[in-house]
Amino acid sequence: MNVTFINPFLQSLLNVVSTMANMQLTPGKPRLKTDNLAKGDVSGLIGMVGPQTKGSLSITFEQGLILEIMQNMLGENPGNINEEVTDLVGEITNMVTGGAKNLLSDKGYEFEMATPVVVSGIGHKISHQAQGKKIIMPFVAPKGSAYIEICFEDQ
Amino acid sequence: MNVTFINPFLQSLLNVVSTMANMQLTPGKPRLKTDNLAKGDVSGLIGMVGPQTKGSLSITFEQGLILEIMQNMLGENPGNINEEVTDLVGEITNMVTGGAKNLLSDKGYEFEMATPVVVSGIGHKISHQAQGKKIIMPFVAPKGSAYIEICFEDQ
């Protein structure tokens, strides 16, 4: 995993949440994921396929944080993770991955994005299966945390 | 969603489970998914990107069924969904999608596979976000059910 791959995803989530929900997330230090212990309540997942590599991305939110983002964006808070929330997580996943794709394309790394899938379930765990290092990037906000995980096949 | 896309995935799961675990799953009738109510305990997800279309696939297992498959394949049953089980679900997801990819390639439909992601969490729900019809294929066995869901973008 090239470190070049990390910042575009991190920056892209900060941009999307700042622009759409007028919220500033505080990024923690990216680290190698050595277990499956990052748990969350709703996750967007997307596959990426390029000529140099392929891999997967997930963005996992704790319920309190995604409901606050929804409140800020749409002025409504359903109080739990309903279909509007899962659709929003799908959109955020697309936007974050698309933003990172553009930044990486400028550096010569190209990939195509599959379509996102959203998983909801309190305290679910995610295990990326690509044969490569798994990077986890934590983000914190007063109402809860979010995590981006990316994993690309080693070449 | 072309009906041509359904049978290769259905047949591929039957083949994989029969070959690897010596078990015969009973397929139910494929149907359009109109809600997110198919719940399971562990799911493998994979993105697909091709020149004609892109989409996502999930294979969701109830705990009893995946533990029986593991018992039959490896002679051990960990009793819950641990890392060996999630790795097995990732492998099954790769094999089923790869088998369907070969069958569809013979018919002129080409796509590349991203790498799988496995989600575990009792009773989680899955929502495919591609802008197209979602097909769900149920499978039953004495110890539990499995569901394949596929969704490709309308062209």
Short mmCIF file of N, CA and C in Angstrom, two decimals, chain A residues 4-154:
data_model
loop_
_atom_site.label_atom_id
_atom_site.label_comp_id
_atom_site.label_asym_id
_atom_site.label_seq_id
_atom_site.Cartn_x
_atom_site.Cartn_y
_atom_site.Cartn_z
N THR A 4 0.77 7.30 -0.80
CA THR A 4 0.09 8.22 -1.73
C THR A 4 -1.41 7.99 -1.77
N PHE A 5 -1.81 6.76 -1.50
CA PHE A 5 -3.23 6.40 -1.59
C PHE A 5 -4.05 6.89 -0.41
N ILE A 6 -3.41 7.23 0.70
CA ILE A 6 -4.17 7.49 1.92
C ILE A 6 -4.78 8.89 1.94
N ASN A 7 -3.94 9.91 1.72
CA ASN A 7 -4.43 11.29 1.88
C ASN A 7 -5.62 11.65 0.98
N PRO A 8 -5.66 11.21 -0.26
CA PRO A 8 -6.82 11.59 -1.08
C PRO A 8 -8.15 11.12 -0.50
N PHE A 9 -8.18 9.96 0.12
CA PHE A 9 -9.43 9.47 0.71
C PHE A 9 -9.76 10.26 1.98
N LEU A 10 -8.74 10.48 2.80
CA LEU A 10 -8.93 11.25 4.03
C LEU A 10 -9.45 12.65 3.70
N GLN A 11 -8.77 13.32 2.77
CA GLN A 11 -9.15 14.69 2.41
C GLN A 11 -10.54 14.72 1.80
N SER A 12 -10.86 13.72 1.02
CA SER A 12 -12.14 13.69 0.33
C SER A 12 -13.30 13.57 1.32
N LEU A 13 -13.16 12.76 2.36
CA LEU A 13 -14.24 12.67 3.36
C LEU A 13 -14.40 14.00 4.10
N LEU A 14 -13.26 14.61 4.48
CA LEU A 14 -13.35 15.91 5.16
C LEU A 14 -14.09 16.92 4.27
N ASN A 15 -13.74 16.94 2.97
CA ASN A 15 -14.38 17.87 2.04
C ASN A 15 -15.88 17.63 1.92
N VAL A 16 -16.25 16.36 1.76
CA VAL A 16 -17.66 16.02 1.53
C VAL A 16 -18.50 16.41 2.75
N VAL A 17 -18.02 16.07 3.94
CA VAL A 17 -18.81 16.34 5.15
C VAL A 17 -18.84 17.84 5.44
N SER A 18 -17.73 18.51 5.15
CA SER A 18 -17.69 19.96 5.36
C SER A 18 -18.64 20.68 4.39
N THR A 19 -18.60 20.28 3.14
CA THR A 19 -19.42 20.94 2.12
C THR A 19 -20.90 20.63 2.28
N MET A 20 -21.21 19.36 2.49
CA MET A 20 -22.62 18.95 2.49
C MET A 20 -23.30 19.17 3.83
N ALA A 21 -22.55 18.99 4.92
CA ALA A 21 -23.19 19.05 6.24
C ALA A 21 -22.64 20.17 7.11
N ASN A 22 -21.73 20.95 6.55
CA ASN A 22 -21.15 22.05 7.30
C ASN A 22 -20.57 21.59 8.65
N MET A 23 -19.92 20.43 8.61
CA MET A 23 -19.33 19.86 9.82
C MET A 23 -17.85 19.62 9.59
N GLN A 24 -17.06 19.86 10.63
CA GLN A 24 -15.63 19.57 10.55
C GLN A 24 -15.34 18.30 11.34
N LEU A 25 -14.97 17.24 10.64
CA LEU A 25 -14.51 16.04 11.34
C LEU A 25 -13.04 16.23 11.70
N THR A 26 -12.63 15.63 12.81
CA THR A 26 -11.22 15.68 13.21
C THR A 26 -10.58 14.35 12.85
N PRO A 27 -9.63 14.37 11.89
CA PRO A 27 -9.01 13.09 11.53
C PRO A 27 -8.01 12.63 12.57
N GLY A 28 -8.03 11.36 12.91
CA GLY A 28 -6.99 10.76 13.74
C GLY A 28 -5.87 10.27 12.84
N LYS A 29 -4.94 9.57 13.44
CA LYS A 29 -3.77 9.11 12.67
C LYS A 29 -4.11 7.83 11.91
N PRO A 30 -3.89 7.81 10.59
CA PRO A 30 -4.09 6.56 9.85
C PRO A 30 -3.17 5.48 10.40
N ARG A 31 -3.65 4.25 10.43
CA ARG A 31 -2.81 3.16 10.93
C ARG A 31 -3.13 1.88 10.17
N LEU A 32 -2.21 0.93 10.27
CA LEU A 32 -2.48 -0.38 9.70
C LEU A 32 -3.53 -1.07 10.55
N LYS A 33 -4.49 -1.69 9.89
CA LYS A 33 -5.52 -2.43 10.62
C LYS A 33 -5.02 -3.85 10.81
N THR A 34 -4.94 -4.28 12.05
CA THR A 34 -4.43 -5.62 12.31
C THR A 34 -5.51 -6.52 12.90
N ASP A 35 -6.71 -6.00 13.03
CA ASP A 35 -7.79 -6.84 13.54
C ASP A 35 -9.08 -6.36 12.87
N ASN A 36 -10.19 -6.92 13.28
CA ASN A 36 -11.47 -6.50 12.70
C ASN A 36 -12.31 -5.77 13.74
N LEU A 37 -11.65 -5.06 14.65
CA LEU A 37 -12.37 -4.54 15.80
C LEU A 37 -13.01 -3.17 15.59
N ALA A 38 -12.79 -2.55 14.44
CA ALA A 38 -13.50 -1.29 14.20
C ALA A 38 -14.96 -1.62 13.91
N LYS A 39 -15.81 -1.26 14.83
CA LYS A 39 -17.22 -1.58 14.68
C LYS A 39 -18.00 -0.31 14.41
N GLY A 40 -19.09 -0.45 13.72
CA GLY A 40 -19.95 0.70 13.48
C GLY A 40 -21.36 0.23 13.27
N ASP A 41 -22.23 1.18 12.94
CA ASP A 41 -23.65 0.89 12.86
C ASP A 41 -24.17 0.91 11.42
N VAL A 42 -23.51 1.68 10.56
CA VAL A 42 -23.89 1.69 9.14
C VAL A 42 -22.61 1.93 8.33
N SER A 43 -22.43 1.16 7.27
CA SER A 43 -21.21 1.24 6.46
C SER A 43 -21.55 1.27 4.98
N GLY A 44 -20.84 2.13 4.26
CA GLY A 44 -20.89 2.08 2.81
C GLY A 44 -19.64 1.38 2.29
N LEU A 45 -19.83 0.47 1.33
CA LEU A 45 -18.70 -0.28 0.78
C LEU A 45 -18.70 -0.12 -0.73
N ILE A 46 -17.50 -0.07 -1.32
CA ILE A 46 -17.42 0.05 -2.78
C ILE A 46 -16.17 -0.65 -3.26
N GLY A 47 -16.29 -1.30 -4.41
CA GLY A 47 -15.15 -1.97 -5.03
C GLY A 47 -14.49 -1.07 -6.05
N MET A 48 -13.19 -1.25 -6.23
CA MET A 48 -12.42 -0.45 -7.18
C MET A 48 -11.57 -1.38 -8.03
N VAL A 49 -11.55 -1.14 -9.33
CA VAL A 49 -10.81 -1.99 -10.26
C VAL A 49 -10.01 -1.10 -11.21
N GLY A 50 -8.71 -1.28 -11.24
CA GLY A 50 -7.88 -0.49 -12.16
C GLY A 50 -6.84 -1.36 -12.82
N PRO A 51 -6.13 -0.81 -13.79
CA PRO A 51 -5.11 -1.61 -14.47
C PRO A 51 -3.94 -1.95 -13.56
N GLN A 52 -3.63 -1.08 -12.57
CA GLN A 52 -2.49 -1.37 -11.70
C GLN A 52 -2.87 -2.19 -10.47
N THR A 53 -4.12 -2.04 -10.02
CA THR A 53 -4.49 -2.68 -8.76
C THR A 53 -6.00 -2.77 -8.66
N LYS A 54 -6.47 -3.51 -7.67
CA LYS A 54 -7.90 -3.52 -7.34
C LYS A 54 -8.04 -3.61 -5.84
N GLY A 55 -9.20 -3.23 -5.33
CA GLY A 55 -9.34 -3.22 -3.89
C GLY A 55 -10.74 -2.84 -3.47
N SER A 56 -10.86 -2.48 -2.21
CA SER A 56 -12.17 -2.15 -1.65
C SER A 56 -12.02 -1.04 -0.62
N LEU A 57 -13.08 -0.29 -0.47
CA LEU A 57 -13.14 0.80 0.50
C LEU A 57 -14.40 0.64 1.33
N SER A 58 -14.31 0.99 2.61
CA SER A 58 -15.52 1.10 3.42
C SER A 58 -15.46 2.39 4.21
N ILE A 59 -16.64 2.97 4.42
CA ILE A 59 -16.78 4.11 5.33
C ILE A 59 -17.84 3.71 6.34
N THR A 60 -17.42 3.64 7.60
CA THR A 60 -18.30 3.17 8.67
C THR A 60 -18.62 4.32 9.61
N PHE A 61 -19.90 4.49 9.93
CA PHE A 61 -20.33 5.56 10.84
C PHE A 61 -20.98 4.96 12.08
N GLU A 62 -20.73 5.58 13.20
CA GLU A 62 -21.56 5.32 14.37
C GLU A 62 -22.88 6.06 14.18
N GLN A 63 -23.94 5.50 14.76
CA GLN A 63 -25.28 6.03 14.51
C GLN A 63 -25.41 7.51 14.85
N GLY A 64 -24.85 7.93 16.00
CA GLY A 64 -24.99 9.33 16.41
C GLY A 64 -24.41 10.30 15.40
N LEU A 65 -23.29 9.93 14.79
CA LEU A 65 -22.65 10.83 13.84
C LEU A 65 -23.43 10.90 12.52
N ILE A 66 -23.85 9.77 11.99
CA ILE A 66 -24.54 9.83 10.68
C ILE A 66 -25.89 10.54 10.83
N LEU A 67 -26.53 10.38 12.00
CA LEU A 67 -27.81 11.09 12.18
C LEU A 67 -27.58 12.60 12.29
N GLU A 68 -26.44 13.00 12.88
CA GLU A 68 -26.14 14.43 12.94
C GLU A 68 -25.84 14.99 11.54
N ILE A 69 -25.10 14.21 10.74
CA ILE A 69 -24.82 14.64 9.36
C ILE A 69 -26.14 14.80 8.59
N MET A 70 -27.04 13.84 8.78
CA MET A 70 -28.34 13.91 8.09
C MET A 70 -29.13 15.15 8.55
N GLN A 71 -29.11 15.39 9.85
CA GLN A 71 -29.79 16.58 10.40
C GLN A 71 -29.24 17.86 9.76
N ASN A 72 -27.93 17.94 9.67
CA ASN A 72 -27.31 19.17 9.13
C ASN A 72 -27.58 19.33 7.64
N MET A 73 -27.62 18.20 6.92
CA MET A 73 -27.80 18.28 5.47
C MET A 73 -29.24 18.50 5.08
N LEU A 74 -30.13 17.76 5.72
CA LEU A 74 -31.51 17.72 5.25
C LEU A 74 -32.50 18.31 6.25
N GLY A 75 -32.01 18.70 7.44
CA GLY A 75 -32.90 19.30 8.41
C GLY A 75 -33.85 18.32 9.07
N GLU A 76 -33.54 17.04 8.95
CA GLU A 76 -34.39 16.05 9.62
C GLU A 76 -33.53 14.95 10.22
N ASN A 77 -33.99 14.44 11.34
CA ASN A 77 -33.27 13.37 12.03
C ASN A 77 -34.26 12.26 12.33
N PRO A 78 -34.18 11.15 11.57
CA PRO A 78 -35.17 10.09 11.75
C PRO A 78 -35.02 9.33 13.08
N GLY A 79 -33.92 9.52 13.79
CA GLY A 79 -33.76 8.89 15.10
C GLY A 79 -33.21 7.49 15.04
N ASN A 80 -33.23 6.88 13.86
CA ASN A 80 -32.57 5.58 13.69
C ASN A 80 -32.15 5.43 12.23
N ILE A 81 -31.53 4.30 11.93
CA ILE A 81 -30.96 4.13 10.58
C ILE A 81 -32.03 3.56 9.66
N ASN A 82 -32.71 4.44 8.95
CA ASN A 82 -33.76 4.01 8.01
C ASN A 82 -33.22 4.07 6.56
N GLU A 83 -34.11 3.89 5.60
CA GLU A 83 -33.68 3.82 4.21
C GLU A 83 -33.08 5.14 3.72
N GLU A 84 -33.60 6.27 4.22
CA GLU A 84 -33.01 7.55 3.83
C GLU A 84 -31.56 7.65 4.30
N VAL A 85 -31.31 7.13 5.49
CA VAL A 85 -29.94 7.17 6.02
C VAL A 85 -29.03 6.26 5.19
N THR A 86 -29.50 5.05 4.87
CA THR A 86 -28.62 4.16 4.08
C THR A 86 -28.37 4.76 2.70
N ASP A 87 -29.39 5.40 2.10
CA ASP A 87 -29.15 6.05 0.80
C ASP A 87 -28.11 7.16 0.92
N LEU A 88 -28.20 7.93 2.02
CA LEU A 88 -27.22 9.00 2.24
C LEU A 88 -25.80 8.43 2.38
N VAL A 89 -25.67 7.33 3.10
CA VAL A 89 -24.36 6.69 3.26
C VAL A 89 -23.84 6.20 1.90
N GLY A 90 -24.73 5.68 1.07
CA GLY A 90 -24.34 5.27 -0.28
C GLY A 90 -23.82 6.46 -1.09
N GLU A 91 -24.53 7.59 -1.00
CA GLU A 91 -24.10 8.80 -1.72
C GLU A 91 -22.76 9.29 -1.22
N ILE A 92 -22.60 9.33 0.10
CA ILE A 92 -21.32 9.79 0.66
C ILE A 92 -20.19 8.88 0.19
N THR A 93 -20.45 7.57 0.17
CA THR A 93 -19.42 6.60 -0.27
C THR A 93 -19.02 6.87 -1.71
N ASN A 94 -20.01 7.12 -2.57
CA ASN A 94 -19.73 7.45 -3.96
C ASN A 94 -18.93 8.75 -4.08
N MET A 95 -19.34 9.76 -3.33
CA MET A 95 -18.68 11.06 -3.46
C MET A 95 -17.25 11.02 -2.95
N VAL A 96 -17.05 10.35 -1.81
CA VAL A 96 -15.69 10.28 -1.24
C VAL A 96 -14.77 9.50 -2.18
N THR A 97 -15.26 8.38 -2.70
CA THR A 97 -14.42 7.56 -3.58
C THR A 97 -14.17 8.28 -4.90
N GLY A 98 -15.22 8.96 -5.41
CA GLY A 98 -15.05 9.73 -6.65
C GLY A 98 -14.06 10.87 -6.48
N GLY A 99 -14.11 11.55 -5.33
CA GLY A 99 -13.16 12.63 -5.08
C GLY A 99 -11.74 12.12 -5.01
N ALA A 100 -11.55 10.99 -4.33
CA ALA A 100 -10.20 10.40 -4.22
C ALA A 100 -9.73 9.90 -5.59
N LYS A 101 -10.67 9.35 -6.36
CA LYS A 101 -10.33 8.87 -7.71
C LYS A 101 -9.78 10.02 -8.56
N ASN A 102 -10.40 11.18 -8.47
CA ASN A 102 -9.91 12.33 -9.25
C ASN A 102 -8.52 12.76 -8.79
N LEU A 103 -8.32 12.82 -7.47
CA LEU A 103 -7.01 13.22 -6.95
C LEU A 103 -5.94 12.20 -7.35
N LEU A 104 -6.29 10.91 -7.32
CA LEU A 104 -5.30 9.88 -7.65
C LEU A 104 -5.04 9.83 -9.15
N SER A 105 -6.06 10.12 -9.93
CA SER A 105 -5.88 10.16 -11.38
C SER A 105 -4.83 11.20 -11.76
N ASP A 106 -4.84 12.34 -11.05
CA ASP A 106 -3.83 13.38 -11.30
C ASP A 106 -2.41 12.87 -11.04
N LYS A 107 -2.31 11.83 -10.19
CA LYS A 107 -0.98 11.28 -9.87
C LYS A 107 -0.68 10.02 -10.70
N GLY A 108 -1.56 9.69 -11.63
CA GLY A 108 -1.28 8.57 -12.51
C GLY A 108 -1.86 7.24 -12.08
N TYR A 109 -2.66 7.25 -10.99
CA TYR A 109 -3.31 6.01 -10.57
C TYR A 109 -4.76 6.04 -11.03
N GLU A 110 -5.14 5.08 -11.84
CA GLU A 110 -6.49 5.06 -12.39
C GLU A 110 -7.25 3.85 -11.86
N PHE A 111 -8.51 4.06 -11.51
CA PHE A 111 -9.38 2.91 -11.24
C PHE A 111 -10.81 3.27 -11.58
N GLU A 112 -11.61 2.26 -11.83
CA GLU A 112 -13.04 2.43 -12.01
C GLU A 112 -13.73 2.00 -10.72
N MET A 113 -14.84 2.66 -10.42
CA MET A 113 -15.61 2.34 -9.22
C MET A 113 -16.79 1.44 -9.57
N ALA A 114 -17.02 0.42 -8.75
CA ALA A 114 -18.28 -0.34 -8.84
C ALA A 114 -19.38 0.51 -8.19
N THR A 115 -20.52 -0.05 -7.95
CA THR A 115 -21.60 0.68 -7.28
C THR A 115 -21.56 0.36 -5.78
N PRO A 116 -21.96 1.30 -4.92
CA PRO A 116 -21.84 1.05 -3.49
C PRO A 116 -22.92 0.11 -2.94
N VAL A 117 -22.59 -0.49 -1.83
CA VAL A 117 -23.52 -1.31 -1.06
C VAL A 117 -23.48 -0.77 0.36
N VAL A 118 -24.63 -0.66 1.00
CA VAL A 118 -24.66 -0.16 2.37
C VAL A 118 -25.15 -1.27 3.30
N VAL A 119 -24.43 -1.45 4.38
CA VAL A 119 -24.78 -2.46 5.38
C VAL A 119 -25.17 -1.75 6.66
N SER A 120 -26.30 -2.13 7.23
CA SER A 120 -26.69 -1.56 8.51
C SER A 120 -26.94 -2.68 9.51
N GLY A 121 -26.58 -2.39 10.75
CA GLY A 121 -26.70 -3.38 11.82
C GLY A 121 -25.81 -2.92 12.95
N ILE A 122 -26.39 -2.75 14.10
CA ILE A 122 -25.64 -2.18 15.22
C ILE A 122 -24.41 -3.05 15.53
N GLY A 123 -23.25 -2.41 15.54
CA GLY A 123 -22.02 -3.09 15.94
C GLY A 123 -21.49 -4.12 14.96
N HIS A 124 -21.79 -3.95 13.67
CA HIS A 124 -21.25 -4.93 12.71
C HIS A 124 -19.74 -4.70 12.51
N LYS A 125 -19.09 -5.72 12.01
CA LYS A 125 -17.65 -5.67 11.77
C LYS A 125 -17.35 -5.92 10.30
N ILE A 126 -16.27 -5.33 9.83
CA ILE A 126 -15.94 -5.40 8.40
C ILE A 126 -14.56 -6.01 8.22
N SER A 127 -14.45 -6.89 7.24
CA SER A 127 -13.18 -7.56 6.99
C SER A 127 -12.86 -7.49 5.49
N HIS A 128 -11.95 -6.60 5.12
CA HIS A 128 -11.53 -6.49 3.72
C HIS A 128 -10.66 -7.69 3.39
N GLN A 129 -10.91 -8.29 2.23
CA GLN A 129 -10.28 -9.57 1.90
C GLN A 129 -9.17 -9.46 0.87
N ALA A 130 -8.88 -8.26 0.38
CA ALA A 130 -7.79 -8.12 -0.59
C ALA A 130 -6.48 -8.55 0.08
N GLN A 131 -5.57 -9.12 -0.73
CA GLN A 131 -4.28 -9.58 -0.20
C GLN A 131 -3.32 -8.42 -0.14
N GLY A 132 -3.56 -7.50 0.77
CA GLY A 132 -2.67 -6.36 0.90
C GLY A 132 -2.88 -5.73 2.25
N LYS A 133 -2.08 -4.71 2.55
CA LYS A 133 -2.21 -4.05 3.84
C LYS A 133 -3.53 -3.31 3.91
N LYS A 134 -4.12 -3.30 5.09
CA LYS A 134 -5.39 -2.62 5.32
C LYS A 134 -5.11 -1.36 6.14
N ILE A 135 -5.51 -0.22 5.60
CA ILE A 135 -5.31 1.05 6.29
C ILE A 135 -6.63 1.51 6.87
N ILE A 136 -6.61 1.91 8.13
CA ILE A 136 -7.81 2.45 8.76
C ILE A 136 -7.54 3.91 9.15
N MET A 137 -8.49 4.78 8.82
CA MET A 137 -8.38 6.21 9.14
C MET A 137 -9.56 6.58 10.02
N PRO A 138 -9.30 6.90 11.27
CA PRO A 138 -10.40 7.28 12.17
C PRO A 138 -10.71 8.78 12.07
N PHE A 139 -11.95 9.12 12.30
CA PHE A 139 -12.40 10.51 12.34
C PHE A 139 -13.30 10.64 13.56
N VAL A 140 -13.17 11.75 14.27
CA VAL A 140 -14.04 11.92 15.42
C VAL A 140 -14.82 13.22 15.32
N ALA A 141 -15.98 13.20 15.95
CA ALA A 141 -16.85 14.36 16.05
C ALA A 141 -17.60 14.19 17.37
N PRO A 142 -18.23 15.27 17.88
CA PRO A 142 -18.86 15.15 19.19
C PRO A 142 -19.90 14.02 19.29
N LYS A 143 -20.64 13.78 18.22
CA LYS A 143 -21.72 12.79 18.30
C LYS A 143 -21.32 11.36 17.95
N GLY A 144 -20.05 11.17 17.54
CA GLY A 144 -19.65 9.80 17.21
C GLY A 144 -18.47 9.78 16.25
N SER A 145 -18.02 8.59 15.95
CA SER A 145 -16.83 8.42 15.11
C SER A 145 -17.19 7.86 13.75
N ALA A 146 -16.25 8.01 12.82
CA ALA A 146 -16.34 7.38 11.51
C ALA A 146 -14.98 6.77 11.21
N TYR A 147 -14.98 5.78 10.33
CA TYR A 147 -13.73 5.13 9.94
C TYR A 147 -13.75 4.88 8.44
N ILE A 148 -12.70 5.30 7.76
CA ILE A 148 -12.48 4.83 6.39
C ILE A 148 -11.49 3.68 6.46
N GLU A 149 -11.78 2.62 5.74
CA GLU A 149 -10.80 1.55 5.57
C GLU A 149 -10.59 1.34 4.08
N ILE A 150 -9.33 1.23 3.68
CA ILE A 150 -9.04 0.90 2.29
C ILE A 150 -8.03 -0.24 2.24
N CYS A 151 -8.20 -1.04 1.23
CA CYS A 151 -7.31 -2.19 1.06
C CYS A 151 -7.15 -2.42 -0.44
N PHE A 152 -5.92 -2.38 -0.91
CA PHE A 152 -5.62 -2.67 -2.31
C PHE A 152 -4.73 -3.90 -2.38
N GLU A 153 -4.93 -4.70 -3.41
CA GLU A 153 -4.08 -5.88 -3.63
C GLU A 153 -2.64 -5.42 -3.83
N ASP A 154 -1.71 -6.12 -3.20
CA ASP A 154 -0.30 -5.87 -3.50
C ASP A 154 -0.01 -6.30 -4.92
#
